[in-house]
Coordinates of C-alpha atoms and ligand atoms in Angstrom, one line a residue:
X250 CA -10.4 -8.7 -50.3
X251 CA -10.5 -10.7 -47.0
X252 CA -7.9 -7.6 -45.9
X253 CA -10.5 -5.0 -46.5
X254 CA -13.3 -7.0 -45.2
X255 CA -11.4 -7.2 -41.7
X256 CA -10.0 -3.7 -41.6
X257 CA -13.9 -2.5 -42.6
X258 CA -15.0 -4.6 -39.1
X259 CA -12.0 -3.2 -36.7
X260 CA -13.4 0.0 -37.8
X261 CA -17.1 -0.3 -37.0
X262 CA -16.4 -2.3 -33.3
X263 CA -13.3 -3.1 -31.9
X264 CA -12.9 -6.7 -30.7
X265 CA -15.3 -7.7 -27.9
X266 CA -14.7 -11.1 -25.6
X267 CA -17.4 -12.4 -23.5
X268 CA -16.9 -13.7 -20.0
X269 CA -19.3 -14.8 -17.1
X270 CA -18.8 -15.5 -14.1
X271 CA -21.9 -16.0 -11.1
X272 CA -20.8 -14.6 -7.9
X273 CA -19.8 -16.8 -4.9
X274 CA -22.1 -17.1 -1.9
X275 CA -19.7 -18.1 0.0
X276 CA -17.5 -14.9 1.9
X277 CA -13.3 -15.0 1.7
X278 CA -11.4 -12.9 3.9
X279 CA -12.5 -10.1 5.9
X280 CA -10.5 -6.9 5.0
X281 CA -8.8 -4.6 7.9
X282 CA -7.2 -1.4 5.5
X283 CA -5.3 0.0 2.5
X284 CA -2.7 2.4 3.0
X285 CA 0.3 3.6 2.9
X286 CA 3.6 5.2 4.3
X287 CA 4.8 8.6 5.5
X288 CA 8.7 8.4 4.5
X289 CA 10.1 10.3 3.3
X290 CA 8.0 12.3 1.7
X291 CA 7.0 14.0 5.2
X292 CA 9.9 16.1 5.6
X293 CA 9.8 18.1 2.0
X294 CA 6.2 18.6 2.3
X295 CA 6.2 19.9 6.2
X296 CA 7.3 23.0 4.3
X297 CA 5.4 23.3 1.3
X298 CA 2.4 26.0 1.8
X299 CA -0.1 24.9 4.0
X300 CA -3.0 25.2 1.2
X301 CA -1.2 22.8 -0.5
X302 CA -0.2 20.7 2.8
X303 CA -3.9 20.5 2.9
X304 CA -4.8 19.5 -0.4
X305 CA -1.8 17.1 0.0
X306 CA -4.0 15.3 3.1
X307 CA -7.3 15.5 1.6
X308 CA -5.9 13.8 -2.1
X309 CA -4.2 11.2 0.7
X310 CA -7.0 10.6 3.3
X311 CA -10.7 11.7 2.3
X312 CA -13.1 9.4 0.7
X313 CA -12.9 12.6 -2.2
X314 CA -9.1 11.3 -2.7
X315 CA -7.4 7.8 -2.1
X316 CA -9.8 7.4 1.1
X317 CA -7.0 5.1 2.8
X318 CA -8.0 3.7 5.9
X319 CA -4.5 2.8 7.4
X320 CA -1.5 5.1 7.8
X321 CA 2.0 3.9 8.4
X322 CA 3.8 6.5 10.3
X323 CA 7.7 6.0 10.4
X324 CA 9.5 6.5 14.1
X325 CA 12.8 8.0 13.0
X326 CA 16.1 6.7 14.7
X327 CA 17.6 10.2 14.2
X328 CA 19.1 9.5 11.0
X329 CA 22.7 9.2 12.6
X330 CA 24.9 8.5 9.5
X331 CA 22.3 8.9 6.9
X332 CA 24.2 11.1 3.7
X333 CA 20.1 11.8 2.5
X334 CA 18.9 14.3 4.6
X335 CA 15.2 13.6 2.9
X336 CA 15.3 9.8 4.9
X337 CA 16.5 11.2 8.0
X338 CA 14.1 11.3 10.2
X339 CA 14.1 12.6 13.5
X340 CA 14.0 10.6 16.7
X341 CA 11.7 11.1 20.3
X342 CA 14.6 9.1 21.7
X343 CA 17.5 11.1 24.0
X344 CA 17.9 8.5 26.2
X345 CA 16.5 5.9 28.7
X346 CA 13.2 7.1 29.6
X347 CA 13.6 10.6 28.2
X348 CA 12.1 11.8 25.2
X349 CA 11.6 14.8 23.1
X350 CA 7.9 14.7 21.5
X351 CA 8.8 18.1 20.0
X352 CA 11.0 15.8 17.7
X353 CA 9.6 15.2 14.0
X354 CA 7.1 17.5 13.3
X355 CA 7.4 16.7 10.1
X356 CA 6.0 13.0 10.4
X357 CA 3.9 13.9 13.0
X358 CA 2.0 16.4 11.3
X359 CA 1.0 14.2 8.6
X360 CA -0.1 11.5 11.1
X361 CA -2.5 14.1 13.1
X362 CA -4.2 14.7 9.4
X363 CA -4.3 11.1 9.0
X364 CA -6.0 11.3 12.0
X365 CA -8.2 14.3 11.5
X366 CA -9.5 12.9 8.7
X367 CA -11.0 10.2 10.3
X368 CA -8.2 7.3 9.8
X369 CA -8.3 5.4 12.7
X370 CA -5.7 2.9 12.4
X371 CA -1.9 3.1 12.8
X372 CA 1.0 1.7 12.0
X373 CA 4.5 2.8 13.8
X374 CA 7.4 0.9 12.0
X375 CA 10.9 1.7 12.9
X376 CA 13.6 0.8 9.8
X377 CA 16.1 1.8 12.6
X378 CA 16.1 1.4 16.3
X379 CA 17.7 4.9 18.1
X380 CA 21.3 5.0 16.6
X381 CA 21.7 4.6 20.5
X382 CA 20.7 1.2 20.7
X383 CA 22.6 -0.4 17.3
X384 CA 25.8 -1.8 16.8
X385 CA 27.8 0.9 15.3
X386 CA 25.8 3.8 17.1
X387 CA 24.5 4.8 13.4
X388 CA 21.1 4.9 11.8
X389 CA 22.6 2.9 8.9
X390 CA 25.0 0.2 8.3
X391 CA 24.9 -1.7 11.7
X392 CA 22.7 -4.6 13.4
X393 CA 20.8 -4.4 16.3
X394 CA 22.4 -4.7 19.7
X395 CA 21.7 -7.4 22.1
X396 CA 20.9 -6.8 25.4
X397 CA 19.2 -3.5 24.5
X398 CA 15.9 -5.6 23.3
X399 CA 14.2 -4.4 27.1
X400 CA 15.5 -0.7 26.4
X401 CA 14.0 -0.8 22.6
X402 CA 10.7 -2.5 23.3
X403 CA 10.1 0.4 26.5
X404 CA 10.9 3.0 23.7
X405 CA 8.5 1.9 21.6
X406 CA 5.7 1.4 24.4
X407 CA 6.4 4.5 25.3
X408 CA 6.0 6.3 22.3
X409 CA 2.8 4.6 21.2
X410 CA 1.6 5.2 24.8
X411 CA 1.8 9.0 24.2
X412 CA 0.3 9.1 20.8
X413 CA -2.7 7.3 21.7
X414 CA -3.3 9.6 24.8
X415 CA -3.2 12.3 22.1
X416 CA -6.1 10.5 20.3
X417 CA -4.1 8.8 17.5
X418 CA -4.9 5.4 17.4
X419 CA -1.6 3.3 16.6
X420 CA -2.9 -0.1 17.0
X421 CA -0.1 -1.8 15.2
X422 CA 4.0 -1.0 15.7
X423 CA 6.5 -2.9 13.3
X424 CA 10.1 -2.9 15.4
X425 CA 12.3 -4.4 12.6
X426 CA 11.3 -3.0 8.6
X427 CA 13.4 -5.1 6.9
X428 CA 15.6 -6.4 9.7
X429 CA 17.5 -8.7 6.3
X430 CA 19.2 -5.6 5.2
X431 CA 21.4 -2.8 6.8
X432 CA 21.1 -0.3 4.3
X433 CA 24.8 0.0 4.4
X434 CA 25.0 2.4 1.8
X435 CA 23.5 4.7 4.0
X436 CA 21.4 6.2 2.0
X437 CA 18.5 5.9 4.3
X438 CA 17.9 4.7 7.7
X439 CA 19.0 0.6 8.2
X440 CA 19.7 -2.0 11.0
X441 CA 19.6 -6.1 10.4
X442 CA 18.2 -7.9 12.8
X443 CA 19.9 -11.0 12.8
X444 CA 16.9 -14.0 12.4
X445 CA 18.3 -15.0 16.2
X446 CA 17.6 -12.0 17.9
X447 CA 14.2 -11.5 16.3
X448 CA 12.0 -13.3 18.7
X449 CA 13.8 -11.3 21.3
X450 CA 13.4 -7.6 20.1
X451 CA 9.2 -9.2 19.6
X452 CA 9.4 -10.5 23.4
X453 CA 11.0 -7.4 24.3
X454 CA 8.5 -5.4 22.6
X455 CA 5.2 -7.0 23.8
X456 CA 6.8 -7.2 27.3
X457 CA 6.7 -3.2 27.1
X458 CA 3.1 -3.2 26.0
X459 CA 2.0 -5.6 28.1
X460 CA 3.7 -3.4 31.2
X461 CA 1.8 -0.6 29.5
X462 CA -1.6 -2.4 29.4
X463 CA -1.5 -2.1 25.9
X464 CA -0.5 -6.0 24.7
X465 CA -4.2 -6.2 23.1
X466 CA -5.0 -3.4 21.7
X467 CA -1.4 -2.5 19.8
X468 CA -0.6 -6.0 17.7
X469 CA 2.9 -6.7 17.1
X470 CA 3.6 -6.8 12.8
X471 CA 7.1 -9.2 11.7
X472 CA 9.0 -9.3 10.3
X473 CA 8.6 -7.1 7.1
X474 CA 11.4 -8.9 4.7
X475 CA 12.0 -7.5 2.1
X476 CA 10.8 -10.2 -0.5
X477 CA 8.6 -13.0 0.0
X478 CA 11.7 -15.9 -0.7
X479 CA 13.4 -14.2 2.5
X480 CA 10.4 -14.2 4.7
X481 CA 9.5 -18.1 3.3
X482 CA 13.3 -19.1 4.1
X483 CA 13.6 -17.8 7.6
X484 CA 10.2 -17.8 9.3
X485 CA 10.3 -21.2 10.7
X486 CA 13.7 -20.0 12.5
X487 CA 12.0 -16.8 14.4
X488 CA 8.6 -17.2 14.3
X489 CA 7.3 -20.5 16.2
X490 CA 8.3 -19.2 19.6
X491 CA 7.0 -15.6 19.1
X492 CA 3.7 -16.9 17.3
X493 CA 1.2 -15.5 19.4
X494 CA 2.7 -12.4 20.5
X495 CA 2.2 -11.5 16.6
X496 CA -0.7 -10.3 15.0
X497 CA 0.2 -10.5 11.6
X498 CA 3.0 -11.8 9.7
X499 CA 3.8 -8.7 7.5
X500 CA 6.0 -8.9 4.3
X501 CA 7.0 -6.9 1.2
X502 CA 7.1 -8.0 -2.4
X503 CA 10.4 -7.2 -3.9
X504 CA 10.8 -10.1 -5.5
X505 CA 7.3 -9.9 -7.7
X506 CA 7.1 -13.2 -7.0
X507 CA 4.6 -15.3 -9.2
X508 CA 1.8 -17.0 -7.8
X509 CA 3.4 -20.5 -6.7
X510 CA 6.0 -18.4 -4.7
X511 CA 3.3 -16.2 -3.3
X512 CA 1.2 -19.1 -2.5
X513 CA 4.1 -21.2 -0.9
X514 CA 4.7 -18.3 1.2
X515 CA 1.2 -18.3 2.3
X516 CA 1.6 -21.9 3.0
X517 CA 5.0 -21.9 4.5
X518 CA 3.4 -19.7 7.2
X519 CA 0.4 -21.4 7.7
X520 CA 2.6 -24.5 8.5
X521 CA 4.7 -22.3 11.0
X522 CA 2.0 -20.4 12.7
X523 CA -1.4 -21.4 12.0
X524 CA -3.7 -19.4 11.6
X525 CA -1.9 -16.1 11.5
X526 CA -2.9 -13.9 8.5
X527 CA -0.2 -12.4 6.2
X528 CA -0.3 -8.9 5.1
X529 CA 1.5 -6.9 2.8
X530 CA 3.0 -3.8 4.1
X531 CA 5.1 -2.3 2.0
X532 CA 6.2 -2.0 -2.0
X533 CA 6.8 -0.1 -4.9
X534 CA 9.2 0.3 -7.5
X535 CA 7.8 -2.0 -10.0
X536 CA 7.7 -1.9 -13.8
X537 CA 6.4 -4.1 -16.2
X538 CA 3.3 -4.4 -18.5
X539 CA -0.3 -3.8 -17.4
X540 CA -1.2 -7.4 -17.4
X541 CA 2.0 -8.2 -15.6
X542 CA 3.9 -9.6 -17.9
X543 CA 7.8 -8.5 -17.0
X544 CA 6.8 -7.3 -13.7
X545 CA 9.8 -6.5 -11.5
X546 CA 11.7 -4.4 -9.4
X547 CA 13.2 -1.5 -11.3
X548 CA 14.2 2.0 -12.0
X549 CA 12.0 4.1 -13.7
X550 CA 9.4 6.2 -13.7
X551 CA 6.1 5.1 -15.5
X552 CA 2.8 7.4 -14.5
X553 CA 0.7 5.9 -17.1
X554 CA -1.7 3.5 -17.3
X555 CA 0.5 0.3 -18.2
X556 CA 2.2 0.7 -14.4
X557 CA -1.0 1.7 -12.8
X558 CA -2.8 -1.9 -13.7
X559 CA 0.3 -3.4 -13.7
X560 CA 0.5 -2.3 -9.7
X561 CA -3.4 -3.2 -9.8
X562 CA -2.1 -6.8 -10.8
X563 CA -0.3 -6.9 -7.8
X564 CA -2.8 -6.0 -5.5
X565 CA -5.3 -8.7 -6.8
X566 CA -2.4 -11.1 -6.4
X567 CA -2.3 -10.3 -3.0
X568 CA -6.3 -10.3 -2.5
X569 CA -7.3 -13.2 -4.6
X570 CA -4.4 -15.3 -4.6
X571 CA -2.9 -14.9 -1.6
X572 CA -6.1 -14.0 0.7
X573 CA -4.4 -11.5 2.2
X574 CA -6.7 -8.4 4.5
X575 CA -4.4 -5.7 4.1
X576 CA -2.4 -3.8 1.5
X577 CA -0.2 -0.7 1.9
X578 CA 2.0 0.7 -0.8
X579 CA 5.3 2.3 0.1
X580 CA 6.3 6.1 -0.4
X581 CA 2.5 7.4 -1.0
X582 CA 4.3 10.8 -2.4
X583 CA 7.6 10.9 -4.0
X584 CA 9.8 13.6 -6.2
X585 CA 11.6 11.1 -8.1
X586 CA 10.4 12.4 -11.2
X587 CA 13.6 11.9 -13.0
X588 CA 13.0 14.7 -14.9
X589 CA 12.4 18.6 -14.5
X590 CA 8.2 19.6 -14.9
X591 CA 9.0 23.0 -15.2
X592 CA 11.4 22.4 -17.8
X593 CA 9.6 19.9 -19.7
X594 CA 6.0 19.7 -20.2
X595 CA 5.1 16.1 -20.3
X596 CA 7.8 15.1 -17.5
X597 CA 5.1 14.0 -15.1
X598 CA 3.0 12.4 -18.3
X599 CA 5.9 10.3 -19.7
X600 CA 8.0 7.0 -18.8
X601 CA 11.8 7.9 -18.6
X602 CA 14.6 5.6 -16.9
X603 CA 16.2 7.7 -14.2
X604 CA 13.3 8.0 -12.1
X605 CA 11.2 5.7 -9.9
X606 CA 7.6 4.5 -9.7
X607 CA 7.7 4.8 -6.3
X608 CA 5.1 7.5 -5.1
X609 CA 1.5 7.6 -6.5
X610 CA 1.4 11.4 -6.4
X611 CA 5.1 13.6 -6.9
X612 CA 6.3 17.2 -6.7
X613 CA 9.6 18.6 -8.3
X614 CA 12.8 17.7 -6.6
X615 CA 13.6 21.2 -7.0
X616 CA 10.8 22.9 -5.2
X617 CA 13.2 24.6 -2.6
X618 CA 14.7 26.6 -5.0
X619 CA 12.4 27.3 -8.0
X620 CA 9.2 27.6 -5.7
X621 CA 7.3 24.7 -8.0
X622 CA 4.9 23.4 -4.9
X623 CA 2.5 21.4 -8.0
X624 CA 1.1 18.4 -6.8
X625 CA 1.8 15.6 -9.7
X626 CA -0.8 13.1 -10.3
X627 CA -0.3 10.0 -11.4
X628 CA -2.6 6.8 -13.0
X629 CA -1.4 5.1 -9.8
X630 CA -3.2 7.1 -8.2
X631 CA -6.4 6.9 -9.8
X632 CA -6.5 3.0 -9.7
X633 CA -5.6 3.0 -6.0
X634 CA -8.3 5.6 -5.2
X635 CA -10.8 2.4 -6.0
X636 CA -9.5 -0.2 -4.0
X637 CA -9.0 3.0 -1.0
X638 CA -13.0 3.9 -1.7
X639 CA -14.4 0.4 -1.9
X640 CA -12.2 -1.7 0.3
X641 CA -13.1 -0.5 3.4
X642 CA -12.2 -2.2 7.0
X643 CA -14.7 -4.6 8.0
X644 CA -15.6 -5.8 4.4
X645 CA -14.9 -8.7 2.8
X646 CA -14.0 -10.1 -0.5
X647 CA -16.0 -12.5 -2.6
X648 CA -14.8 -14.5 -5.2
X649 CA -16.0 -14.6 -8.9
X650 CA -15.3 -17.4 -10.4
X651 CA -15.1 -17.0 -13.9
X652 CA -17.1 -19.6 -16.3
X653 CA -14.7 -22.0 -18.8
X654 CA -12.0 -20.0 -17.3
X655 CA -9.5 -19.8 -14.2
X656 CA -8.3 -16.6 -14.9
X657 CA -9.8 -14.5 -11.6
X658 CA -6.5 -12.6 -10.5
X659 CA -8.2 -9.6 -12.5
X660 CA -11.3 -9.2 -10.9
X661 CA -12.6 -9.2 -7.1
X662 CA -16.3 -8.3 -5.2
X663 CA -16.3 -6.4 -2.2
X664 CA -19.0 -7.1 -0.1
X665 CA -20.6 -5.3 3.1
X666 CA -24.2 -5.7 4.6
X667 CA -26.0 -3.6 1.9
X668 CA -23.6 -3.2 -1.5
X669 CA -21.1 -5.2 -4.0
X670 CA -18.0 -3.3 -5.0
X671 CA -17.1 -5.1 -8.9
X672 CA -13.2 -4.3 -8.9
X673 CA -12.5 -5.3 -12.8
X674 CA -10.3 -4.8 -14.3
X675 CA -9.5 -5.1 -18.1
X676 CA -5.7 -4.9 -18.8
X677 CA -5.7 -6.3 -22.5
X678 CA -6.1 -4.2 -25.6
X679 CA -9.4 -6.0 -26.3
X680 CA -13.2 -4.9 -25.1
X681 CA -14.8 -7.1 -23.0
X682 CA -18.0 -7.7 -20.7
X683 CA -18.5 -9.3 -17.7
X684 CA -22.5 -11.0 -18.0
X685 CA -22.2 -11.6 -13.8
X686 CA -25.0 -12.9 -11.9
X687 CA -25.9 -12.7 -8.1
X688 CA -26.7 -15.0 -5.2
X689 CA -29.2 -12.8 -4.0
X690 CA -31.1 -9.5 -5.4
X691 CA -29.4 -6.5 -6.6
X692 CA -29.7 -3.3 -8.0
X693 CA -26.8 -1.5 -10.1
X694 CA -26.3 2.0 -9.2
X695 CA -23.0 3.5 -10.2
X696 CA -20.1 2.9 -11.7
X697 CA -16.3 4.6 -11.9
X698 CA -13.6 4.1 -14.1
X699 CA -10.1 5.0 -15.2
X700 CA -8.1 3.8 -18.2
X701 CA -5.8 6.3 -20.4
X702 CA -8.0 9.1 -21.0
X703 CA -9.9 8.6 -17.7
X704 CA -9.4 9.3 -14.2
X705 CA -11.9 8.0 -11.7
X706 CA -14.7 8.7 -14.4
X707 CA -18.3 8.1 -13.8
X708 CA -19.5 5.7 -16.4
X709 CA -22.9 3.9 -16.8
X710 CA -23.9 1.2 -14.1
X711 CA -24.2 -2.1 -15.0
X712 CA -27.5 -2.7 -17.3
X713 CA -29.6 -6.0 -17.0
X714 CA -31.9 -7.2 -20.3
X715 CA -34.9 -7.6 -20.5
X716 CA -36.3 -10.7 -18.6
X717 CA -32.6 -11.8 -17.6
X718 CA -31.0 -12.0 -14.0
X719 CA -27.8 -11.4 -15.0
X720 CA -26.4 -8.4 -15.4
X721 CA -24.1 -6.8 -17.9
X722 CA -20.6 -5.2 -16.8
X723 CA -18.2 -3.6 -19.7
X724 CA -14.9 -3.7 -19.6
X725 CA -13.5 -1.4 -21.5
X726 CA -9.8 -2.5 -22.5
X727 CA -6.8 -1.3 -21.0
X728 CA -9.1 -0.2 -17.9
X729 CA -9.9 -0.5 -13.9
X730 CA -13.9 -0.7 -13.6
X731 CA -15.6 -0.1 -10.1
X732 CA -19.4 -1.4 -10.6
X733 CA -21.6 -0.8 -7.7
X734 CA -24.7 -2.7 -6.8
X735 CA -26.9 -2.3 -3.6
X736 CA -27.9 -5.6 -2.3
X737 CA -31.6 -5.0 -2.8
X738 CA -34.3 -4.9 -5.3
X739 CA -34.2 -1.8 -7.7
Ligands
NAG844 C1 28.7 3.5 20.9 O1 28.5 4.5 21.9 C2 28.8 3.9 23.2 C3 28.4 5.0 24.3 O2 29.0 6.2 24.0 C4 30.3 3.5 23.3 O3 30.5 2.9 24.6 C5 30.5 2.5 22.2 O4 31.9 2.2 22.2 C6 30.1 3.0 20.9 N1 30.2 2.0 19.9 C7 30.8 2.1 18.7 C8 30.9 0.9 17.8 O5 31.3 3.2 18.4
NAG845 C1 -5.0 19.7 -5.3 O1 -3.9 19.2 -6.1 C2 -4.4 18.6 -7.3 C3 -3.3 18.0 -8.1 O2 -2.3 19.0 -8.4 C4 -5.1 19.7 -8.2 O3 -5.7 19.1 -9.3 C5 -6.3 20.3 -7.3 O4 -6.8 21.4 -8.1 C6 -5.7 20.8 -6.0 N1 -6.9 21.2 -5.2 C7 -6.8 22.3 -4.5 C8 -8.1 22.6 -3.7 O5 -5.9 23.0 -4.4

């Protein structure tokens, strides 16, 4: 009997919960940008057709796609040694002083429609220094060579020098991208930087701005290790002396660390160089389930909606937890399906093992020879589009702390002058709502979201009762919620 009862309930309503939360009056971090990286994706898609080149930028860079504000554009070393033609890029480097700007047209390309489409901030990482200038004259496999730090550093001025006087605005470079590994495989590009030369190659590297006139407007981003343990371990050995002639200590996240190792990280540099922000730069690759449960580093390719809030999960780590202004995710385009679309028809819908969650939109490895130029789509894509639409440089992040409950790491306001951007997001199997109330007057007026059926939806703003302050958000389960309010009377 008490069987039937329950099963008679589930059927009228799924399970609701109840949260409420009144938002902080108090402003957290600024934000600067969220973005992403062109490797290697640049140098299949340079010769896709160029209506779908231009789709490509607009899904990447228009408010109408992802609407990133940062672009990370990767200065090839020339891929000496590299066995995957896809991760070699080409270098402007021929030697001393001399440079071929025809170089790369690939990754350049993709920076100018960055740029056209109104992105006006830059990052130039290099994963490898010129093959010229490393240990074993290869892209891969070798360290960085002392004594060339001055030659490296004039390089990089250089390059950055000309790109800005052709109206892209790189106002970050990133000399070492992952300087703790050497790629020795050489499956892509690779030089360690041993942790004692690092504070050379970032003297060497401000010396050559500085000579160009460009030391404050191009900030210097270290030392991008690979996991947050790594870049906790070692920055006290690099970073005190080279402090200020860094703008931001950038790191990735291969480790999925939890949030005491995120947060000692955070720590550990705040005791090394006060003051400095950290920043994530770079990650992907993760599996796991969508309220982060198992979440690590692992082959496999998952489009659906578990990895898409599980990689939402992340970014709120790094937001809420960590404080952190800036978030780009790795390869923003990738064809590791694992799988063939033409030949099977959910390959780009369906988890499988051999692939890897490493692109946020992907296109069939085998596009050269079967002519399949489809742009692939994934969940990933839809949950970063809110972050890239509402997170926009300049604003900043409020917290909302949650009532009879500590749980936050799901759910961040963006504020500017004149709205609130609710990023909720709902990653259990349960309906829930929000009741949120405001420090000042408001007025709900949209509201977007995408869980397993939708993708960027537009849903019903937030609703107030009668008489009450508070407003009502739902959170629909398994789900990212954007709820927009202007900051003004209705
Ligand atoms: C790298 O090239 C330079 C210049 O050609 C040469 O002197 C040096 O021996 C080479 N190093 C290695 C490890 O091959
Ligand atoms: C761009 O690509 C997406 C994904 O494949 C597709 O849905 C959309 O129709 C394309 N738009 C244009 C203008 O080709």
């Amino acid at each position: 009997m008490r069987a039937v009862v329950l099963a008679a309930l589930l059927l009228a309503k799924s399970p609701t919960s109840g949260l409420a939360a009144t938002l902080s009056a108090t402003p957290a971090q600024t934000f600067s940008a969220i973005g992403g990286s062109g490797a290697w994706w640049p140098n299949d898609l340079f010769n896709f057709p160029d209506a779908v080149r231009q789709n490509l930028s607009t899904l990447l860079f228009s408010q109408s796609g992802l609407g990133l504000s940062h672009y990370r554009y990767n200065l090839g070393s020339g891929g000496v040694g590299v066995t995957v033609p896809l991760h070699a890029p080409q270098s402007f480097y021929v030697s001393p002083g001399v440079y071929d700007f025809t170089a790369d047209p690939q990754g350049v390309h993709f920076m100018q429609q960055a740029a056209a489409h109104g992105i006006s901030s830059f990052t130039a990482f290099a994963i490898s220094a010129p093959a010229q200038l490393t240990s074993n004259n290869l892209s891969c496999g070798g360290t960085f060579v002392p004594g060339t730090e001055a030659a490296y550093g004039t390089f990089i001025a250089d390059v950055v020098s000309h790109f800005r006087s052709t109206g892209i605005n790189i106002d970050f470079v990133s000399p070492m991208h992952e300087p703790d590994d050497s790629f020795a495989a050489c499956t892509q590009e690779g030089m360690a930087v041993p942790i004692e030369q690092r504070a050379d190659v970032i003297n060497a590297v401000f010396a050559a701005l500085q000579d160009q006139g460009l030391s404050d407007t191009v900030g210097i981003l270290a030392d991008e290790s690979s996991t947050v343990a790594l870049a906790s371990s070692e920055s006290s050995a690099w970073l005190p002396s080279v402090a200020d002639k860094v703008v931001a200590i950038a790191h990735h996240l291969y480790d999925y660390p939890d949030d005491s190792s995120y947060t000692s990280f955070v720590d550990t540099v705040q005791s090394v160089a006060p003051g400095k922000a950290t920043w994530m730069s770079d990650i992907c690759c993760g599996l796991g389930a969508a309220d982060g449960t198992g979440r690590a580093y692992a082959q496999g390719f998952d489009p659906t909606i578990t990895n898409a809030l599980m990689s939402s999960g992340v970014m709120f780590q790094s937001f809420v937890l960590a404080g952190e202004p800036q978030f780009d995710f790795w390869t923003l385009v990738s064809s590791s399906l694992g799988c063939s679309p033409l030949e099977d028809a959910l390959c780009t819908t369906t988890p499988n093992s051999v692939g890897w969650t490493d692109g946020l939109i992907y296109y069939d490895p085998a596009f050269a020879t079967n002519n399949n130029f489809a742009l692939y789509i994934t969940k990933h894509f839809w949950t970063f589009k809110h972050f890239g639409n509402f997170i926009k440089p300049g604003s900043v992040l409020i917290d909302i702390p949650l009532v009879g409950d500590d749980v936050t790491q799901t759910m961040m306001a963006v504020s500017t002058s004149t709205t609130y951007n609710l990023i909720l997001m709902n990653p259990t199997t349960t309906d829930s709502v929000l009741t949120l109330s405001f420090p000042d007057t408001v007025c709900a007026v949209s509201a977007f979201r995408t869980s397993e059926t939708e993708d960027f939806a537009t849903v019903a703003a937030a609703t107030q009762d009668e008489g009450s302050t508070a407003w009502e958000l739902p959170l629909q389960s398994m789900s990212l919620t954007t709820f927009t309010f202007n900051r003004a009377a209705c």
